[in-house]
XYZ file of C-alpha atoms in Angstrom:
278
model
C 159.096 139.798 110.440
C 155.847 140.848 112.067
C 156.287 144.838 111.069
C 152.753 144.974 109.414
C 150.774 143.924 112.475
C 152.740 146.848 114.636
C 151.908 149.469 112.178
C 148.261 149.387 111.072
C 146.136 151.616 112.393
C 143.144 151.579 114.304
C 140.346 153.870 114.440
C 141.361 156.134 117.449
C 144.780 156.252 116.526
C 146.972 159.359 117.612
C 149.558 160.401 115.728
C 151.307 162.031 118.303
C 151.909 158.794 120.298
C 153.790 157.638 116.949
C 157.383 158.569 117.121
C 158.810 158.907 113.727
C 161.980 157.932 114.400
C 161.180 154.575 116.114
C 161.578 151.075 114.218
C 158.433 149.100 115.030
C 158.923 145.450 114.592
C 162.591 145.430 113.837
C 165.109 145.080 116.092
C 168.256 145.231 113.895
C 170.380 148.385 112.419
C 170.597 150.242 109.106
C 172.600 147.627 107.504
C 170.338 144.447 108.673
C 167.482 146.244 107.267
C 169.064 146.754 103.952
C 170.108 143.321 103.797
C 166.532 142.109 104.546
C 165.358 144.772 102.122
C 167.687 143.366 99.214
C 165.896 139.684 99.962
C 162.481 141.046 99.759
C 162.561 142.719 96.616
C 163.043 139.512 94.727
C 159.948 137.788 96.468
C 157.778 140.738 95.438
C 159.022 140.905 91.776
C 158.254 136.865 91.849
C 154.756 137.457 93.615
C 153.669 140.112 91.208
C 154.838 138.451 88.185
C 152.634 135.477 89.398
C 149.613 137.745 89.975
C 149.960 138.986 86.461
C 150.462 135.471 84.792
C 147.361 134.591 86.337
C 145.254 137.496 85.011
C 145.900 136.178 81.725
C 143.974 133.087 82.494
C 141.079 135.047 84.094
C 142.167 136.058 87.459
C 140.527 139.360 88.675
C 142.809 140.143 91.355
C 145.026 143.378 91.847
C 146.703 145.265 94.601
C 146.638 149.138 94.886
C 149.525 150.872 97.324
C 148.721 154.075 98.120
C 151.377 156.618 99.487
C 150.761 159.660 101.515
C 153.234 161.879 103.420
C 154.109 165.358 103.907
C 156.545 166.921 101.372
C 160.282 164.971 101.453
C 158.574 161.878 103.401
C 160.164 159.512 100.831
C 157.122 158.660 98.673
C 159.573 158.197 95.662
C 162.450 156.791 97.039
C 160.126 153.969 98.817
C 158.660 153.358 95.133
C 162.242 152.967 93.751
C 163.636 150.759 96.697
C 160.720 148.636 97.170
C 159.555 147.965 93.445
C 162.666 147.770 92.029
C 162.605 144.138 90.311
C 159.145 144.319 89.439
C 158.387 143.830 85.732
C 157.258 146.989 84.497
C 154.537 145.334 82.477
C 152.688 144.354 85.247
C 153.156 148.159 87.471
C 151.401 150.978 87.141
C 152.288 154.319 89.282
C 150.421 157.355 88.767
C 151.385 160.665 90.759
C 148.277 162.672 91.234
C 148.823 166.483 91.120
C 146.427 169.359 91.601
C 143.483 168.848 89.504
C 142.654 170.241 86.267
C 139.747 172.599 85.418
C 138.094 169.172 83.971
C 139.011 167.331 87.074
C 137.695 169.886 89.312
C 134.102 169.842 87.536
C 133.361 166.670 88.443
C 133.131 164.873 91.911
C 136.763 164.101 93.481
C 136.704 160.569 92.610
C 136.179 160.951 89.173
C 139.925 161.491 88.105
C 141.062 158.513 90.227
C 138.629 155.559 88.372
C 141.118 155.645 85.168
C 144.219 154.996 86.924
C 143.070 152.121 88.941
C 145.260 148.846 88.519
C 143.576 146.107 85.959
C 143.692 142.696 86.872
C 147.024 141.344 87.162
C 148.407 144.999 88.315
C 150.113 146.332 91.002
C 148.977 149.981 91.025
C 150.812 152.751 93.043
C 149.638 156.017 93.729
C 152.011 158.759 94.639
C 149.531 160.868 96.614
C 145.944 160.118 95.874
C 142.360 160.945 96.445
C 143.114 161.447 100.390
C 144.450 164.939 98.954
C 140.653 165.990 98.704
C 140.420 165.374 102.396
C 144.015 166.561 103.459
C 144.969 169.895 101.614
C 141.226 170.775 100.983
C 140.751 170.677 104.569
C 143.581 172.387 105.652
C 143.176 175.426 103.249
C 139.212 175.218 103.531
C 139.090 174.585 99.551
C 135.998 173.064 100.417
C 133.077 173.326 102.698
C 133.030 171.510 105.676
C 130.104 169.323 105.103
C 131.792 168.449 101.459
C 134.733 166.939 103.367
C 132.474 165.169 105.685
C 130.738 163.565 102.483
C 134.358 163.113 101.100
C 134.983 160.600 104.120
C 132.119 158.360 103.599
C 132.470 158.627 99.480
C 136.137 157.223 100.035
C 135.122 154.027 102.195
C 132.079 153.164 99.991
C 134.495 153.607 96.880
C 137.330 151.730 98.661
C 134.706 148.864 99.945
C 133.479 148.384 96.278
C 137.509 148.289 94.734
C 137.721 145.396 97.485
C 134.656 143.731 96.535
C 135.662 143.578 93.252
C 138.970 141.984 93.887
C 141.766 144.880 94.223
C 143.944 144.512 97.513
C 144.055 148.044 98.908
C 147.278 149.278 101.182
C 147.224 152.583 102.581
C 150.437 154.106 103.620
C 151.146 157.255 105.280
C 154.968 157.721 105.729
C 154.863 160.002 109.274
C 158.179 162.436 109.578
C 159.058 164.870 112.097
C 159.398 168.594 110.938
C 162.817 168.254 112.251
C 163.652 165.729 109.721
C 161.762 167.651 106.725
C 163.654 170.566 107.438
C 166.760 168.461 107.051
C 165.968 166.736 103.745
C 164.803 170.382 102.448
C 167.897 171.886 102.940
C 169.822 168.464 101.646
C 167.783 169.330 98.469
C 169.163 172.784 98.480
C 172.607 171.939 99.108
C 173.013 169.196 96.116
C 172.694 170.471 92.620
C 171.386 167.180 91.289
C 168.641 167.645 93.900
C 167.731 171.046 93.680
C 165.085 170.317 90.819
C 163.143 168.422 93.742
C 162.712 171.539 95.829
C 159.223 173.381 95.625
C 159.296 176.997 97.488
C 155.632 176.487 98.522
C 157.076 173.387 100.421
C 158.462 175.942 102.711
C 155.157 177.954 102.723
C 153.730 174.393 103.945
C 155.820 173.896 106.861
C 153.129 176.646 109.142
C 150.717 174.150 108.046
C 152.287 171.115 109.663
C 149.787 170.931 112.531
C 146.873 171.378 110.472
C 147.931 168.807 108.343
C 148.748 166.392 111.312
C 145.162 166.866 112.714
C 143.923 166.412 108.916
C 145.894 162.885 108.398
C 144.951 161.628 112.012
C 140.840 162.431 110.995
C 141.604 161.032 107.514
C 142.943 157.932 108.892
C 140.511 157.207 112.081
C 137.522 157.694 109.637
C 138.581 155.546 106.413
C 140.800 152.523 108.032
C 138.987 149.477 107.221
C 139.392 145.572 106.800
C 138.747 146.416 103.316
C 141.436 149.175 103.015
C 143.792 149.487 105.886
C 146.204 152.344 107.028
C 149.517 151.890 107.729
C 151.228 154.569 109.644
C 155.400 153.948 108.980
C 157.507 155.963 110.995
C 159.643 157.548 108.088
C 162.744 159.842 109.776
C 165.048 156.668 108.926
C 164.501 156.219 105.276
C 166.324 152.490 105.339
C 163.322 151.259 107.985
C 160.354 153.068 105.924
C 161.504 151.313 102.972
C 161.654 148.037 104.876
C 158.487 148.631 106.653
C 156.682 149.406 103.250
C 158.088 146.272 101.755
C 156.913 143.942 104.705
C 153.550 145.167 104.156
C 153.300 144.853 100.696
C 154.933 141.217 101.047
C 152.408 140.399 103.611
C 149.392 141.152 101.424
C 150.925 139.473 98.249
C 151.909 136.426 100.423
C 147.837 136.191 101.753
C 147.042 136.638 98.122
C 149.277 133.706 96.963
C 148.804 133.797 93.328
C 150.017 130.742 91.346
C 151.307 130.228 88.040
C 148.338 129.442 85.431
C 148.455 125.692 84.299
C 149.464 125.389 80.558
C 146.018 125.044 78.313
C 148.088 122.760 76.149
C 149.963 119.644 76.097
C 153.463 120.632 77.453
C 154.965 117.329 76.008
C 153.457 117.331 72.615
C 154.488 121.090 72.280
C 158.160 120.010 73.116
C 158.458 117.295 71.145
C 157.450 119.816 68.130
C 160.233 122.382 69.043
C 162.728 119.488 69.322
C 161.552 118.030 65.593
C 161.494 121.856 64.121
C 163.702 121.768 61.078
C 165.384 125.343 62.199
C-alpha cells in the first residue's frame, strides 16, 4: 500500500505538521480500509508463525512493536485488531505502568529488559521505556540532565537489540485534543467502558502541549535506521489500525521467515504412520 514510507519519522519531524485526521498513503474510505485490514491480519499471523517455527531450529530473530500515544489514542484497540490471528504461543504483550519502588531503585531500562521478546516472538509494548522521557520530562520527575542522558541510553539500548536480531518498530498514535475529549466522553457515557476511564486523564489534558513537545523531542532524538519511529494519524481508528498493520507487515515481509526444513526423512516417517497398528 505504501503507507509505511509515508509515516516514517525523520530527525526533524514537527508534530504540528501531521494532521491527526489525515490518511496518508491510502485513498479509500473506512469500508475499503476494513477490507484491507481483514486480509492483512491473516498474512501477519502466517509470517509470525513462520518466525516462531524458525526459532525452533536455531533462529535468533524477533520483533518488538512499541506503541505510544496520549490516553485514548487506541493502543489497546490496535493490538486487538491488528494481531487478531497471531498465535498466542509466539506473542508477548506487556503494558508498563508506573514503576514500583523496586524498579525506581534501578536504572530506567532495568524493568524493560525482562519483557523483551525471545527469538521467534512478536513482542508488543503498550507504553514503554519512552515514558521515562515523556511523563518524567513533562512533570519534571527527573533532572534535565538525566532526561538528556536517557535519550542517548535509549539509542544505544535499541542499537544493541537490533544488532542481536530484534526488529524494532516504534509507533506514536497521534490524535487531536478534540478527538481525545470525544473518546473520554464516550467512555463515560457507556457503562461497559466506564472501567477504562481514569480521572487523572482529565488532569493530564492540561499538559497537552507539553506532551506534544516531549513526544517531538523524543522522536527526533531516537529515530534511527535500527529503530525507526512512525507517527500514525489516529483520529480515524480504522486508518490507524490499517497503518500499523501496513508498517508491521512491511517489516515482517522484509524478514521473510521460512518454514524450517525437517530434520527427519519425511517419506520414511509417513510410511511409519501408515503402517502403525492403531
